[in-house]
Coordinates of C-alpha atoms in Angstrom, one line a residue:
X30 CA 50.1 32.6 184.9
X31 CA 52.2 34.9 187.0
X32 CA 51.3 37.9 189.3
X33 CA 51.9 41.3 187.9
X34 CA 54.8 43.3 189.6
X35 CA 54.0 45.7 192.4
X36 CA 51.9 48.7 191.2
X37 CA 52.1 47.4 187.6
X38 CA 48.3 47.2 187.2
X39 CA 45.6 49.9 187.3
X40 CA 43.8 48.2 190.1
X41 CA 46.9 48.3 192.3
X42 CA 47.7 51.9 191.6
X43 CA 44.1 53.0 192.1
X44 CA 43.9 51.1 195.4
X45 CA 46.8 53.1 196.8
X46 CA 45.4 56.4 195.3
X47 CA 42.1 56.1 197.2
X48 CA 43.8 56.6 200.6
X49 CA 42.0 59.5 202.2
X50 CA 45.0 61.9 202.4
X51 CA 42.7 64.9 202.3
X52 CA 41.6 63.8 205.8
X53 CA 45.0 64.7 207.2
X54 CA 44.5 68.2 205.7
X55 CA 41.2 68.6 207.5
X56 CA 42.6 67.4 210.8
X57 CA 45.6 69.7 210.4
X58 CA 43.4 72.7 209.8
X59 CA 41.4 71.8 212.9
X60 CA 44.5 71.5 215.0
X61 CA 45.9 74.8 213.7
X62 CA 42.7 76.7 214.3
X63 CA 42.3 75.3 217.9
X64 CA 46.0 75.8 218.7
X65 CA 45.7 79.5 217.8
X66 CA 43.0 80.0 220.4
X67 CA 43.3 77.6 223.3
X68 CA 46.2 76.2 225.4
X69 CA 46.4 72.6 224.1
X70 CA 48.6 71.6 227.1
X71 CA 45.4 71.8 229.3
X72 CA 43.8 68.5 229.9
X73 CA 40.4 69.1 228.2
X74 CA 42.0 70.4 225.0
X75 CA 44.6 67.6 224.6
X76 CA 42.0 65.6 222.8
X77 CA 42.6 67.8 219.7
X78 CA 46.3 66.9 219.8
X79 CA 45.5 63.3 220.2
X80 CA 43.0 63.4 217.3
X81 CA 45.7 64.7 215.0
X82 CA 48.3 62.2 216.2
X83 CA 46.0 59.2 215.9
X84 CA 44.8 60.1 212.4
X85 CA 48.3 60.7 211.2
X86 CA 49.3 57.3 212.6
X87 CA 46.1 55.6 211.1
X88 CA 46.7 57.0 207.6
X89 CA 50.4 56.1 207.6
X90 CA 49.6 52.6 209.0
X91 CA 46.8 52.1 206.4
X92 CA 49.2 53.2 203.6
X93 CA 51.9 50.8 204.8
X94 CA 49.4 48.0 205.1
X95 CA 48.1 48.7 201.5
X96 CA 51.7 48.6 200.0
X97 CA 52.5 45.5 202.2
X98 CA 49.3 43.7 201.0
X99 CA 50.1 44.5 197.4
X100 CA 53.7 43.5 197.7
X101 CA 52.8 40.2 199.4
X102 CA 49.8 39.6 197.2
X103 CA 47.7 39.0 200.4
X104 CA 44.0 39.3 199.6
X105 CA 43.1 38.6 203.2
X106 CA 45.1 41.7 204.3
X107 CA 43.3 43.7 201.7
X108 CA 39.9 42.8 203.3
X109 CA 41.4 43.6 206.7
X110 CA 42.3 47.1 205.4
X111 CA 38.7 47.5 204.2
X112 CA 37.4 46.7 207.7
X113 CA 40.0 49.1 209.2
X114 CA 38.9 51.8 206.8
X115 CA 35.4 51.4 208.0
X116 CA 36.6 51.7 211.6
X117 CA 38.2 55.0 210.7
X118 CA 34.8 56.3 209.7
X119 CA 33.5 55.6 213.2
X120 CA 36.6 57.1 214.8
X121 CA 36.2 60.3 212.7
X122 CA 32.5 60.6 213.6
X123 CA 33.3 60.1 217.4
X124 CA 35.8 63.0 217.2
X125 CA 33.0 65.4 216.3
X126 CA 31.3 64.8 219.6
X127 CA 34.6 64.6 221.6
X128 CA 36.0 67.9 220.2
X129 CA 32.7 69.6 221.0
X130 CA 32.8 68.3 224.5
X131 CA 36.3 69.6 224.9
X132 CA 35.6 73.1 223.5
X133 CA 32.0 74.0 224.2
X134 CA 30.9 74.5 227.7
X135 CA 27.9 76.7 226.9
X136 CA 26.0 75.7 223.7
X137 CA 23.4 78.4 224.1
X138 CA 25.6 81.5 223.4
X139 CA 27.5 82.9 220.4
X140 CA 30.8 84.7 219.7
X141 CA 29.6 87.9 221.3
X142 CA 29.8 86.1 224.7
X143 CA 32.8 83.8 224.2
X144 CA 34.6 82.8 221.0
X145 CA 36.1 79.7 222.5
X146 CA 33.6 78.2 225.0
X147 CA 30.3 79.0 223.2
X148 CA 28.8 76.8 220.5
X149 CA 26.7 79.3 218.6
X150 CA 27.4 81.3 215.4
X151 CA 30.8 82.9 214.8
X152 CA 32.5 80.8 217.5
X153 CA 35.6 78.6 217.3
X154 CA 33.4 75.5 217.3
X155 CA 31.2 76.7 214.4
X156 CA 34.4 77.3 212.3
X157 CA 36.1 73.9 212.9
X158 CA 32.9 71.9 212.7
X159 CA 32.9 71.7 208.9
X160 CA 36.4 70.3 208.9
X161 CA 35.4 67.6 211.4
X162 CA 32.4 66.7 209.3
X163 CA 34.4 66.5 206.1
X164 CA 36.7 63.8 207.5
X165 CA 34.2 60.9 208.0
X166 CA 32.5 62.0 204.7
X167 CA 35.7 61.7 202.7
X168 CA 36.7 58.4 204.4
X169 CA 33.2 57.0 203.7
X170 CA 33.3 57.9 200.1
X171 CA 36.8 56.4 199.6
X172 CA 35.6 53.2 201.3
X173 CA 33.3 52.5 198.3
X174 CA 36.2 53.1 195.8
X175 CA 38.3 50.7 197.8
X176 CA 35.6 48.1 197.7
X177 CA 35.5 48.3 193.9
X178 CA 39.3 48.0 193.5
X179 CA 39.7 45.2 196.0
X180 CA 37.2 43.2 193.9
X181 CA 39.5 43.8 191.0
X182 CA 42.6 42.8 193.0
X183 CA 40.8 39.6 194.2
X184 CA 40.7 38.4 190.7
X185 CA 44.4 39.3 190.2
X186 CA 45.7 37.7 193.4
X187 CA 43.1 35.0 194.1
X188 CA 45.1 32.3 192.5
X189 CA 48.3 32.9 194.7
X190 CA 47.4 30.5 197.5
X191 CA 46.7 27.7 195.0
X192 CA 50.1 28.3 193.4
X193 CA 51.9 28.0 196.8
X194 CA 50.0 25.1 198.5
X195 CA 48.5 23.4 195.5
X196 CA 45.1 21.9 195.2
X197 CA 45.0 20.2 198.6
X198 CA 42.0 21.8 200.5
X199 CA 43.5 21.1 203.9
X200 CA 46.7 22.8 203.0
X201 CA 44.8 25.8 201.6
X202 CA 42.8 26.1 204.8
X203 CA 45.9 26.0 207.0
X204 CA 47.7 28.6 204.9
X205 CA 44.6 30.9 205.0
X206 CA 44.6 30.7 208.8
X207 CA 48.3 31.5 208.8
X208 CA 47.7 34.6 206.7
X209 CA 44.9 35.7 209.0
X210 CA 47.2 35.3 212.0
X211 CA 49.9 37.5 210.4
X212 CA 47.3 40.1 209.5
X213 CA 45.9 40.2 213.0
X214 CA 49.3 40.7 214.5
X215 CA 49.8 43.9 212.4
X216 CA 46.4 45.3 213.5
X217 CA 47.1 44.4 217.1
X218 CA 50.1 46.6 216.9
X219 CA 48.1 49.6 215.7
X220 CA 45.3 49.4 218.2
X221 CA 47.6 48.8 221.1
X222 CA 49.7 51.9 220.0
X223 CA 46.4 53.8 219.6
X224 CA 45.3 53.1 223.2
X225 CA 48.7 53.8 224.6
X226 CA 49.1 57.1 222.7
X227 CA 45.8 58.4 224.0
X228 CA 46.7 57.5 227.6
X229 CA 50.1 59.1 227.4
X230 CA 49.0 62.3 225.6
X231 CA 45.7 63.0 227.4
X232 CA 45.4 61.2 230.6
X233 CA 48.4 60.0 232.5
X234 CA 50.7 62.3 234.5
X235 CA 54.4 61.9 233.8
X236 CA 55.3 61.5 237.4
X237 CA 52.7 58.7 238.0
X238 CA 53.5 55.0 238.3
X239 CA 50.9 54.2 235.7
X240 CA 52.7 56.3 233.2
X241 CA 55.9 54.4 233.7
X242 CA 54.2 51.0 233.4
X243 CA 52.4 52.1 230.2
X244 CA 55.7 53.2 228.7
X245 CA 57.4 50.0 229.7
X246 CA 54.6 48.0 228.2
X247 CA 55.3 49.4 224.7
X248 CA 58.6 47.5 223.9
X249 CA 57.2 44.4 225.7
X250 CA 54.2 44.2 223.5
X251 CA 56.2 45.0 220.3
X252 CA 58.6 42.2 221.0
X253 CA 55.7 39.9 221.8
X254 CA 54.1 40.6 218.4
X255 CA 57.3 40.3 216.5
X256 CA 58.4 37.0 218.1
X257 CA 54.9 35.6 217.7
X258 CA 55.0 36.4 213.9
X259 CA 58.4 34.7 213.7
X260 CA 57.2 31.7 215.7
X261 CA 54.1 31.1 213.6
X262 CA 56.1 31.4 210.3
X263 CA 59.0 29.2 211.4
X264 CA 56.8 26.9 213.5
X265 CA 58.9 27.3 216.6
X266 CA 56.8 25.7 219.3
X267 CA 58.6 27.0 222.4
X268 CA 58.4 30.7 221.3
X269 CA 54.8 30.2 220.1
X270 CA 53.8 28.7 223.4
X271 CA 55.3 31.7 225.3
X272 CA 53.7 34.2 223.0
X273 CA 50.2 32.6 223.4
X274 CA 50.6 32.6 227.2
X275 CA 51.7 36.2 227.3
X276 CA 48.9 37.1 224.9
X277 CA 46.3 35.5 227.2
X278 CA 47.8 37.4 230.2
X279 CA 47.6 40.7 228.2
X280 CA 43.8 40.3 228.0
X281 CA 43.7 41.6 231.6
X282 CA 44.4 45.0 230.1
X283 CA 40.6 45.3 229.8
X284 CA 40.5 46.5 233.4
X285 CA 41.3 49.9 232.0
X286 CA 37.8 50.1 230.6
X287 CA 36.4 50.1 234.2
X288 CA 38.6 53.1 235.1
X289 CA 37.1 55.1 232.3
X290 CA 33.7 55.0 234.1
X291 CA 34.6 54.8 237.8
X292 CA 33.4 57.9 239.7
X293 CA 36.9 58.5 241.1
X294 CA 38.6 58.6 237.7
X295 CA 36.0 59.2 235.0
X296 CA 36.5 63.0 234.9
X297 CA 40.0 62.7 233.6
X298 CA 38.8 60.6 230.7
X299 CA 35.9 63.0 229.9
X300 CA 37.0 64.4 226.5
X301 CA 38.4 61.1 225.2
X302 CA 36.2 58.4 226.8
X303 CA 34.3 57.5 223.7
X304 CA 37.5 56.9 221.6
X305 CA 39.4 55.2 224.4
X306 CA 36.4 52.9 225.0
X307 CA 36.2 52.0 221.3
X308 CA 39.9 51.5 220.9
X309 CA 40.1 49.4 224.1
X310 CA 37.2 47.1 223.1
X311 CA 38.5 46.6 219.6
X312 CA 42.0 45.9 220.9
X313 CA 40.6 43.4 223.3
X314 CA 38.6 41.6 220.6
X315 CA 41.6 41.6 218.2
X316 CA 43.9 40.2 220.9
X317 CA 41.3 37.5 221.8
X318 CA 40.9 36.7 218.1
X319 CA 44.7 36.6 217.7
X320 CA 45.0 34.1 220.6
X321 CA 42.3 31.9 219.1
X322 CA 43.7 31.9 215.6
X323 CA 47.2 31.4 217.1
X324 CA 46.0 28.2 218.8
X325 CA 44.6 27.1 215.5
X326 CA 47.9 27.8 213.7
X327 CA 49.8 26.1 216.5
X328 CA 47.8 22.9 215.8
X329 CA 48.9 23.0 212.2
X330 CA 52.6 22.9 213.1
X331 CA 54.6 20.0 211.6
X332 CA 51.9 19.2 209.1
X333 CA 53.9 20.2 206.0
X334 CA 53.0 23.9 205.8
X335 CA 56.3 25.5 206.9
X336 CA 57.9 25.4 203.4
X337 CA 54.7 27.0 201.9
X338 CA 55.0 29.9 204.3
X339 CA 58.2 31.0 202.8
X340 CA 57.4 29.8 199.2
X341 CA 57.7 32.3 196.4
X342 CA 55.4 33.3 193.5
X343 CA 56.8 34.2 190.1
X344 CA 56.3 37.7 188.9
X345 CA 55.4 38.1 185.3
X346 CA 58.6 39.4 183.6
X347 CA 58.5 42.6 181.6
X348 CA 58.3 42.4 177.8
X349 CA 61.9 43.4 177.4
X350 CA 63.0 40.5 179.6
X351 CA 60.8 38.1 177.7
X352 CA 62.3 39.1 174.4
X353 CA 65.8 39.1 175.6
X354 CA 65.5 35.7 177.2
X355 CA 64.2 34.0 174.1
X356 CA 64.2 30.3 174.1
X357 CA 66.1 30.2 177.4
X358 CA 62.9 31.0 179.3
X359 CA 61.1 28.2 177.6
X360 CA 63.8 25.6 178.4
X361 CA 63.9 26.8 182.0
X362 CA 60.1 26.6 182.6
X363 CA 59.0 24.1 185.3
X364 CA 56.7 21.2 184.9
X365 CA 53.6 23.3 185.8
X366 CA 54.2 25.6 182.8
X367 CA 54.7 28.6 185.0
X368 CA 57.6 30.8 183.8
X369 CA 60.4 31.5 186.1
X370 CA 61.3 35.1 186.9
X371 CA 61.9 37.4 189.8
X372 CA 60.2 36.0 192.9
X373 CA 58.3 37.5 195.7
X374 CA 56.9 36.3 199.0
X375 CA 53.2 36.3 199.6
X376 CA 53.1 35.4 203.2

């Protein structure tokens, strides 16, 4: 039995099709409406710009992760996407409150008093509120479609680990931990980028030392994640050790959470505190989990798994290739009876 080629089955195509692209339209309409009426360069209104940027990043990241999971036949990454999609629902819901906080300073009046700052009928807030409500609703509905199609894909890809590592339960467990590690590294990148983007767009002043430090941290963290991924795949102990130590040191970034609520600095985080708090906590939990899983994967080095991490899985050849190959494909089949064909990595 061989895995179908990328996007060759209905389950794969439907999984990609359920991405909530309509959400970007809703966010774009919100941004356009606000941009026409308020100066987005002002601190309290920057949350709208950040909302659009984060959702665009999240949708593109999720789309990339979906294609990547299907290409690599990684069922663990598909479940990670499902959890990530659920987190987007929470983020979209938080934006309703944060956008209202940024725009509405007097909820008890209507457009006859102020179109921008009031929260009653005919105001800017009353016009963009439906767009903000549609976003989490659409994402929530698409989550159930994704749940159905992931169940279908589980049956399609579930045998892949067995093909790579065989029937040995210990090897299967080690390989699953390796897949979890690679998946966590990818999500670490998104949430770190999300926190950094919010700080750079909304909070930090360009002439401040903290702004420079935050910008400098971007390539450092990116290199850390890339080298950690290479180290765990190639089982390079020295690089893996350095990566784990730096990862542990990065956990001190949680101190930012204190600044969000300190009396001296809490006002500058007013319109984005809920999202920043959520992103920071999730990023911390992910990084801590990545460290723990990394230690687990490190303990599996030199135990015969390295070749399996770069092993390939045969893709079922198309009908034309089957007919043209004729008896040649039969004579070239291996001892397990799996036909040889174009090969893909499932790491």
